Short mmCIF file of C-alpha atoms in Angstrom, two decimals:
data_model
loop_
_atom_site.label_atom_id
_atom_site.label_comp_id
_atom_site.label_asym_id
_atom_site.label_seq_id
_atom_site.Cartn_x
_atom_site.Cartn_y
_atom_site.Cartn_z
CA UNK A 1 10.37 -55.67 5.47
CA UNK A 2 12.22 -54.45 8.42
CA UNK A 3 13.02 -50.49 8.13
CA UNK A 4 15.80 -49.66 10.43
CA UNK A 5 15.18 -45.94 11.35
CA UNK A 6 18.18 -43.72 10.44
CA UNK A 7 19.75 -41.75 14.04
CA UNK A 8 20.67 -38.50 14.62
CA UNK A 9 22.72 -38.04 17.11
CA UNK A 10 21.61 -40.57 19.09
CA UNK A 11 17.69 -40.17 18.21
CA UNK A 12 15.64 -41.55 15.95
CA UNK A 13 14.36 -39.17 12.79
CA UNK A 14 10.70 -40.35 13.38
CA UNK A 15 11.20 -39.89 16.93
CA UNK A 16 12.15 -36.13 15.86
CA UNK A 17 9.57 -35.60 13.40
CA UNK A 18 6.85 -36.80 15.95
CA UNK A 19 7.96 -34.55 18.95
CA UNK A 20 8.11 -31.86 16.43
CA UNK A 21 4.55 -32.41 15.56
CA UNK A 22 3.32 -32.52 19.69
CA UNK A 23 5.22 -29.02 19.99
CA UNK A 24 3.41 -27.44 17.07
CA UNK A 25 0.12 -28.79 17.64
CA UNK A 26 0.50 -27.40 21.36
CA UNK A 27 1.22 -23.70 19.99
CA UNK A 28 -1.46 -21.55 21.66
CA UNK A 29 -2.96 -19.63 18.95
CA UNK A 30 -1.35 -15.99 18.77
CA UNK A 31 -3.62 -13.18 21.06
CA UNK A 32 -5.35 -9.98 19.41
CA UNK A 33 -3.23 -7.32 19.64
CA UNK A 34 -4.34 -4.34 21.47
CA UNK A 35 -6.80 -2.06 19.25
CA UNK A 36 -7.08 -4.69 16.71
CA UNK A 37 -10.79 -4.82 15.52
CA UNK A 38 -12.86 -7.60 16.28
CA UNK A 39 -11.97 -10.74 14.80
CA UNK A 40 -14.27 -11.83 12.01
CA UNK A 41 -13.67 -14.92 9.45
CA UNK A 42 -12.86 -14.40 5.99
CA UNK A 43 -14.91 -14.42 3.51
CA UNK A 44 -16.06 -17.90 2.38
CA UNK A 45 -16.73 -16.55 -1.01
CA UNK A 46 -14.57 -16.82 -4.05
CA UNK A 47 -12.25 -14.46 -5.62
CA UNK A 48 -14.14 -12.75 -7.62
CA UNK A 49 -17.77 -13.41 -5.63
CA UNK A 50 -17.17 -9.95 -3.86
CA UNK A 51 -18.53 -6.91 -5.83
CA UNK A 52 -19.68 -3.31 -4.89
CA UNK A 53 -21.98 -1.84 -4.93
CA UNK A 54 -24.32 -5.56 -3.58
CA UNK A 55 -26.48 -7.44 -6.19
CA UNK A 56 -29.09 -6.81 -8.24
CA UNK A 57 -27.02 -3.25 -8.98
CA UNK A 58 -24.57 -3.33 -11.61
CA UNK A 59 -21.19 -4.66 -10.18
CA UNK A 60 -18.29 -2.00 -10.46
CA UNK A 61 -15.42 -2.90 -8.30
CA UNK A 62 -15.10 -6.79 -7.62
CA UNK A 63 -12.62 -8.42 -4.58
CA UNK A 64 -9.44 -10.11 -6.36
CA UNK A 65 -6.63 -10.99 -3.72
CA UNK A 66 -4.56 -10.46 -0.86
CA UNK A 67 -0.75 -10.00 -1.27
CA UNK A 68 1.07 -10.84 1.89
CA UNK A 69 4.71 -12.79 1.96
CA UNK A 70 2.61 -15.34 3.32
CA UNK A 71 0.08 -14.73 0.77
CA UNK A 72 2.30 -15.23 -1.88
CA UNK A 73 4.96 -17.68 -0.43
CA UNK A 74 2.57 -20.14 0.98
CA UNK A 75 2.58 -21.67 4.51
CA UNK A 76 5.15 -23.42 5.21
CA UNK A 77 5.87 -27.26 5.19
CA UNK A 78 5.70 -29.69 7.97
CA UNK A 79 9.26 -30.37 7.99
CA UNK A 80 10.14 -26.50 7.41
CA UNK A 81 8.39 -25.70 10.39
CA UNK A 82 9.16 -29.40 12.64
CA UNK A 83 12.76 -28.26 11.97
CA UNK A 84 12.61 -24.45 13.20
CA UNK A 85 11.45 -26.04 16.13
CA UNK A 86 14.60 -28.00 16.88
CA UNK A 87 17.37 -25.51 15.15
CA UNK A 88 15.61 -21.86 15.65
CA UNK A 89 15.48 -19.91 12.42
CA UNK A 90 14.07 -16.30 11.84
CA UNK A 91 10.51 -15.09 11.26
CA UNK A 92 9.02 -15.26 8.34
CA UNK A 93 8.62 -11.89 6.40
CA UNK A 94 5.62 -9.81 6.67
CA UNK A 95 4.92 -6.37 6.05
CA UNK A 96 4.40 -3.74 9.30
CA UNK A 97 2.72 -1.02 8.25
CA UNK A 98 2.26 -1.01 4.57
CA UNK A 99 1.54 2.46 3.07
CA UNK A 100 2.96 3.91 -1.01
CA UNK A 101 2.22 1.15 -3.60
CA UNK A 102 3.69 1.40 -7.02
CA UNK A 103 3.66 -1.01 -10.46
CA UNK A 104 6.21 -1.66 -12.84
CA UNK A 105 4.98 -2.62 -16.69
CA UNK A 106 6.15 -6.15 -16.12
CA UNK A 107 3.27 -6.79 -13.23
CA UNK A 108 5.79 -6.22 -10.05
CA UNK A 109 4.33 -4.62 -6.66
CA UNK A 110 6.44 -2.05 -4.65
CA UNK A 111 5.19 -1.44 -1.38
CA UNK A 112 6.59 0.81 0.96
CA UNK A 113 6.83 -0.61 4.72
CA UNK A 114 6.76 2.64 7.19
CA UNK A 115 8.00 1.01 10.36
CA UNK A 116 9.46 -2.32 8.40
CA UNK A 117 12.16 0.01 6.59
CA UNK A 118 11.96 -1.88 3.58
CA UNK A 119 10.61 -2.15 -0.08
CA UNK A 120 8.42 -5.33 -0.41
CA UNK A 121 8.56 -6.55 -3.79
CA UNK A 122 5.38 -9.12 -5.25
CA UNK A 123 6.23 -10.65 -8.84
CA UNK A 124 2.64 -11.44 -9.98
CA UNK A 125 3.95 -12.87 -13.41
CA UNK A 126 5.60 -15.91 -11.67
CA UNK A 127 4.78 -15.47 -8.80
CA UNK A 128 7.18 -14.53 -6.49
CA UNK A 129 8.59 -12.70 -3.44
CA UNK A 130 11.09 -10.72 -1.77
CA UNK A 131 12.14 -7.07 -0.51
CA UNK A 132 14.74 -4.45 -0.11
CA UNK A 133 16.18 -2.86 2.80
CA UNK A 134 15.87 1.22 2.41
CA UNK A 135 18.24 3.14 4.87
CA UNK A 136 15.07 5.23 6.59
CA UNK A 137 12.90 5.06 9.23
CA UNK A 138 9.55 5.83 7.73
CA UNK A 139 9.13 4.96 4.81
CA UNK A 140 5.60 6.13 2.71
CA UNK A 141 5.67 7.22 -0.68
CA UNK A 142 6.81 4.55 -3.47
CA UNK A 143 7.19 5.13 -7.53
CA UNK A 144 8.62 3.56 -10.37
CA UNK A 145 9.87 4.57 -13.31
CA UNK A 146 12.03 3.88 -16.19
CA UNK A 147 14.10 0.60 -13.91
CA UNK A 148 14.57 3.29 -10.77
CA UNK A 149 12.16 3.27 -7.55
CA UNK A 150 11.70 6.77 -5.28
CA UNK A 151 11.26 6.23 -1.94
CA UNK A 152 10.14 8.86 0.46
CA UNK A 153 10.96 9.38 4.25
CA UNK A 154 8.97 11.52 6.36
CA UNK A 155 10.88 11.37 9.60
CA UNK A 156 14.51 12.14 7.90
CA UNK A 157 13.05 14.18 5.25
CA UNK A 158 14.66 12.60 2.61
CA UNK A 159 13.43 11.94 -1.26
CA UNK A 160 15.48 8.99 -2.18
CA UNK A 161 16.43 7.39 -5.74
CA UNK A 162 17.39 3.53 -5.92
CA UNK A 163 17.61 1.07 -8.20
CA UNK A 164 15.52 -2.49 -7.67
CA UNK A 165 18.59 -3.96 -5.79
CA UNK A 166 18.02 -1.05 -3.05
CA UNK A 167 20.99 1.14 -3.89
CA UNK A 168 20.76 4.53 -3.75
CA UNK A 169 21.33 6.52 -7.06
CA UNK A 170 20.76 9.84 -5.13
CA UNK A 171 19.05 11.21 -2.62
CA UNK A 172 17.27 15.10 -1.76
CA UNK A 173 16.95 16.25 2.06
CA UNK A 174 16.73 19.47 4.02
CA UNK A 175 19.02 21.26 2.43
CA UNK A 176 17.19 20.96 -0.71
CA UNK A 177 14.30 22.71 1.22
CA UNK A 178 12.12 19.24 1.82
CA UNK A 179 10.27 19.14 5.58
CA UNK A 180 8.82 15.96 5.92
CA UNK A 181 7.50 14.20 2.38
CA UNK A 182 5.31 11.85 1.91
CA UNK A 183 2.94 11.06 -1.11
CA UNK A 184 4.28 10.99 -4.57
CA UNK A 185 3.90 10.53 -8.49
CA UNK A 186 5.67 9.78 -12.13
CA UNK A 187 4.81 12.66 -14.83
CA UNK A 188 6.36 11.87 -17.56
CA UNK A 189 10.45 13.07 -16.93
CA UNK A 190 9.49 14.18 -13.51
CA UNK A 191 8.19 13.47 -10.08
CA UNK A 192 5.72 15.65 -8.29
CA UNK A 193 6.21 14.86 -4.28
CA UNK A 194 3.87 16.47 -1.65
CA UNK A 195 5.66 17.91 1.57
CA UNK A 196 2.70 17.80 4.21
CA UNK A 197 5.02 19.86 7.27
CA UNK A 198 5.86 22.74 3.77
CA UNK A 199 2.05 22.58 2.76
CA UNK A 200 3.01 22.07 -0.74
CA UNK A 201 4.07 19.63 -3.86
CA UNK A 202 7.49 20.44 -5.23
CA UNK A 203 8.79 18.98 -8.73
CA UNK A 204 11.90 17.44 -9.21
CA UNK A 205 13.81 15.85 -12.23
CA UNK A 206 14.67 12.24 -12.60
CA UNK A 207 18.22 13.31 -12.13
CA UNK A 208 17.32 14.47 -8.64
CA UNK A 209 16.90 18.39 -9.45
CA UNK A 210 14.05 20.81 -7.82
CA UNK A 211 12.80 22.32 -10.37
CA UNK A 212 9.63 24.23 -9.21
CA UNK A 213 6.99 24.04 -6.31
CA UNK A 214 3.21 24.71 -5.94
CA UNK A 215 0.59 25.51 -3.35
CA UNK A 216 1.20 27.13 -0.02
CA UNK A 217 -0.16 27.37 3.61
CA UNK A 218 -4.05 27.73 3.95
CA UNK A 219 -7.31 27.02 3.23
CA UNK A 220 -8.13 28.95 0.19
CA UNK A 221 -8.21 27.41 -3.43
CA UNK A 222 -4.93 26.00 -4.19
CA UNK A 223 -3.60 26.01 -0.69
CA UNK A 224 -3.07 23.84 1.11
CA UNK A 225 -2.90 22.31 4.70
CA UNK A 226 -1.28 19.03 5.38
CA UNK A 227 -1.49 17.44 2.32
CA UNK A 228 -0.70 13.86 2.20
CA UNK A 229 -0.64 12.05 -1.12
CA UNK A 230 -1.50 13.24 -4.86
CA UNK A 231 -2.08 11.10 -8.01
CA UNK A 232 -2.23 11.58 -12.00
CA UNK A 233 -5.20 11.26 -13.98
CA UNK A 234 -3.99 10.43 -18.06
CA UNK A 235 -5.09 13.66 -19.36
CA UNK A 236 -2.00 15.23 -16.96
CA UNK A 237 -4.14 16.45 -14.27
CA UNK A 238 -2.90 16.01 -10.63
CA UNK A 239 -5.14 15.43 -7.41
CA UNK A 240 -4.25 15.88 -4.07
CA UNK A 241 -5.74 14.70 -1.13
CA UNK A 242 -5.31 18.29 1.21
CA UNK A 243 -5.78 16.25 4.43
CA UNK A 244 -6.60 19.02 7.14
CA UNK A 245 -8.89 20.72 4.67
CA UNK A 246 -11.06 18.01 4.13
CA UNK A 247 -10.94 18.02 0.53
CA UNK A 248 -9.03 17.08 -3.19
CA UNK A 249 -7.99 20.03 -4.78
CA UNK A 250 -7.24 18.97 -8.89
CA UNK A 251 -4.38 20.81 -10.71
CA UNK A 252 -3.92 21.26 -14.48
CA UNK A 253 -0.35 19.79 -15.13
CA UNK A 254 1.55 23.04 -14.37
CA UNK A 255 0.23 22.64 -10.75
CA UNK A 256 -2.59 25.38 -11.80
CA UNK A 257 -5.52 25.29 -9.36
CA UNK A 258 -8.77 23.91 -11.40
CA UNK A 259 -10.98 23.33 -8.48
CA UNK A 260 -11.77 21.20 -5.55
CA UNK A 261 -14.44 19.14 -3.86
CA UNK A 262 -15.23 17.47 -0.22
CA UNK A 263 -15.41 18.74 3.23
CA UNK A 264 -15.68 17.67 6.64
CA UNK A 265 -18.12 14.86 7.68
CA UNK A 266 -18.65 11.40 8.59
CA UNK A 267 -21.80 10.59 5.61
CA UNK A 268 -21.13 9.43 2.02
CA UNK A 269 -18.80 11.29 -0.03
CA UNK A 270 -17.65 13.01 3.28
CA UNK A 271 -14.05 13.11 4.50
CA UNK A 272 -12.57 12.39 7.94
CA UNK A 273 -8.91 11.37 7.16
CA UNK A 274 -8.51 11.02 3.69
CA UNK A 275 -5.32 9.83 2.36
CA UNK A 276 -4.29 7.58 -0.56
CA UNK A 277 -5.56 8.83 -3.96
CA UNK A 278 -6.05 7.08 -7.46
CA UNK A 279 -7.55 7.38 -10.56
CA UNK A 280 -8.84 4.64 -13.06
CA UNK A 281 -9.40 4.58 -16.88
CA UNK A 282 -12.95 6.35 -16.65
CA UNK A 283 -11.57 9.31 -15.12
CA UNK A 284 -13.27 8.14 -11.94
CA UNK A 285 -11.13 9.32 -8.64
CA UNK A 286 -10.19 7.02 -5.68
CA UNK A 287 -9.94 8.30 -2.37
CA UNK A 288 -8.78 6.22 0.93
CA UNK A 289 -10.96 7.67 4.07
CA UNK A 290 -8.41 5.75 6.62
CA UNK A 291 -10.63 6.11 9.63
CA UNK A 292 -13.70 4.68 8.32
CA UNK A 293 -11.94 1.72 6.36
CA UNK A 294 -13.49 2.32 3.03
CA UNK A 295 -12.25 3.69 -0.15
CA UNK A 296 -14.55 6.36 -1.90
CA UNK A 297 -15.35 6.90 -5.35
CA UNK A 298 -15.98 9.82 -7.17
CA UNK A 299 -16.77 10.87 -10.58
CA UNK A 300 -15.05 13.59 -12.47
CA UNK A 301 -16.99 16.77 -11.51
CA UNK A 302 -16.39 15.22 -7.58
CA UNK A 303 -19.98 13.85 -6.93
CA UNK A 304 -19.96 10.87 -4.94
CA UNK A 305 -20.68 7.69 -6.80
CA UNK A 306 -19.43 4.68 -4.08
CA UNK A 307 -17.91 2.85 -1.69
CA UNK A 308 -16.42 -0.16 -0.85
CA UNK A 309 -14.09 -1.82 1.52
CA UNK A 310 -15.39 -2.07 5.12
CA UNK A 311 -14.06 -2.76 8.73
CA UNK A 312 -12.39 -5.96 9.49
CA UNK A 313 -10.23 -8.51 7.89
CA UNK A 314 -11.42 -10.85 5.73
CA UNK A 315 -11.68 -10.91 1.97
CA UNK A 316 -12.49 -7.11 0.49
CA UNK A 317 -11.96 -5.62 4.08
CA UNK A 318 -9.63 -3.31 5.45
CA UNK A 319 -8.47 -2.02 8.90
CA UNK A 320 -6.54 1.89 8.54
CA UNK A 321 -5.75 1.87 4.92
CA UNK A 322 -3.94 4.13 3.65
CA UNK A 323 -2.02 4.42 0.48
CA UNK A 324 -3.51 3.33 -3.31
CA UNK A 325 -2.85 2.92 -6.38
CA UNK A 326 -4.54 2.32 -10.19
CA UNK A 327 -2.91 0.41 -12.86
CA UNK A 328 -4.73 -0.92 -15.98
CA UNK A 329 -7.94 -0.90 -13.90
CA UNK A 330 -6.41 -2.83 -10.83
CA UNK A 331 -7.01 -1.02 -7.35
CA UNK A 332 -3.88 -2.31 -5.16
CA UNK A 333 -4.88 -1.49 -1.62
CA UNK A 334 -2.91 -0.45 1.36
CA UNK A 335 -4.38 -2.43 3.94
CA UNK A 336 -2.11 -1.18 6.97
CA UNK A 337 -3.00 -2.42 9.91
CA UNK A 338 -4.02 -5.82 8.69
CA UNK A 339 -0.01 -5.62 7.46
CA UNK A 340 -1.47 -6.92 3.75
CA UNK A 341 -2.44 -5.19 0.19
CA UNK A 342 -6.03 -5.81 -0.72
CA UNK A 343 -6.21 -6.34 -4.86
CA UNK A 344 -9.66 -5.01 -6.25
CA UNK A 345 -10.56 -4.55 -10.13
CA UNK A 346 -12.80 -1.99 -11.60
CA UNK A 347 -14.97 -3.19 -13.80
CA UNK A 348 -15.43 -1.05 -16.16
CA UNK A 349 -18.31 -3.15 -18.57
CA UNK A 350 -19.43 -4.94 -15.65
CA UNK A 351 -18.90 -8.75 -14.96
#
């Protein structure tokens, strides 16, 4: 049989298709970027292999996934990519600087981009991808509740309200006496958002009404300096990460002062940076140390039981993480400067 090639514009298709594949092939690979850790392979093991603390102990937190747009979408074809090479076409999304991660009941991912100015949105119960544009310019704490996301904006001071589409429902600035917030959480018909510049966590309504503060400059119990994120255990009580202090302080849910544990150092159950915050089913408290890559946990009374995580970027490893968050025993991970969100499980029977 004699195939006559179809043209295009004066050039064969297969002609096309195999200059397209001599470009791609020729792509240098892309450099390290400057500060990025060394580069180390990822881990050969199976989702699902990766447990902390190692073997023979009892496994209690065990590697799931990554989510990435890449992740998630897949690479692309052959002919996808052959045909960006002849017609241009934009990058394909990724996340800059991941940070606030939230969950809605029907198993879809918010995470807040700071630098990327969007709302990155995984659907694990298809799976899918896409995102949001948010008018700010960075962009860290994420919640959901009742169909409605709040964002928050550090550099504009803002406390926004939108709806899954991105638009804005209503929005709290300076003039409602916020500096520069950050961390947030969903308590039932309110939100309690920490303002690190005010060195305090002010309540506000669904409707977008302050309705009462807590905490104040210092280092004493129940102040507070710098604070950066706070989470909600399911008896009500709230933990904040109080970020210069070196410490959580815990809260009844009136935002009265119960007590605190942590301080400065660089061994177990020590705090350098901490930041994100979670807690799981079994009361057990998550903290995010951002400069040592590892996420801490802690049991009720704030004695250090583990840690997992590590430096670098393969499977179960992280690079600056920063925000967290708990849902049905899931540990979503804000992996920031490996621009993913690493997916661990605690195991709360074991494997």
């Amino acid at each position: 049989m004699t195939v006559t090639p179809i043209r295009h514009r004066g050039l064969p298709v297969l002609l096309l298709l195999t200059l397209a594949f001599s470009l791609v092939s020729r792509v240098p690979p892309a450099r390290a970027q400057a500060g990025q850790p060394p580069s180390r392979p990822a881990s050969e093991s199976s989702p699902g292999s990766l447990t902390w603390p190692s073997p023979p102990a009892r496994a209690r937190i065990q590697f799931v996934r990554t989510l990435s747009p890449a992740a998630v979408r897949g690479k692309p074809s052959f002919l996808s990519r052959a045909w960006k090479v002849f017609v241009g076409g934009g990058d394909e999304p990724r996340m800059l600087q991941p940070y606030g991660i939230a969950v809605s009941p029907d198993r879809k991912v918010f995470v807040a981009d700071t630098f990327g100015r969007a709302i990155h949105i995984y659907d694990l119960a298809k799976p899918g991808y896409s995102s949001v544009r948010v008018d700010g310019q960075s962009l860290i704490g994420v919640a959901y509740a009742n169909g409605l996301l709040f964002v928050t904006d550090s550099a504009t001071g803002r406390l926004l309200c939108l709806d899954t589409k991105g638009h804005t429902r209503w929005t709290l600035g300076r003039t409602d006496g916020f500096q520069r917030p950050t961390g947030l959480v969903v308590a039932g018909d309110r939100l309690h958002v920490v303002d690190s510049l005010r060195h305090r966590i002010v309540s506000v309504s669904m409707a977008g009404a302050v309705i009462g503060t807590f905490g104040e400059p210092g280092n004493g119990p129940g102040q507070l300096n710098f604070p950066t994120n706070i989470a909600r255990s399911a008896d009500g009580r709230l933990f904040v990460t109080d970020t210069m202090n070196f410490r959580v302080q815990v809260f009844d849910a009136d935002g009265r002062y119960l007590r605190a544990f942590g301080h400065l150092g660089d061994g177990s159950g020590d705090f350098d940076k901490p930041k994100g915050i979670a807690v799981d089913s079994g009361g057990h408290v998550y903290v995010v140390e951002g400069v040592n890559d590892v996420v801490q946990v802690f049991d009720d009374t704030g004695a250090f039981l583990l840690a997992f995580g590590g430096s670098g970027s393969g499977d179960g490893q992280l690079w600056l993480p920063s925000g967290i968050t708990i849902v049905n025993d899931v540990v979503y991970v804000a992996d920031s400067a490996n621009r993913r969100v690493q997916v661990f499980r605690y195991l709360r029977s074991g494997p």
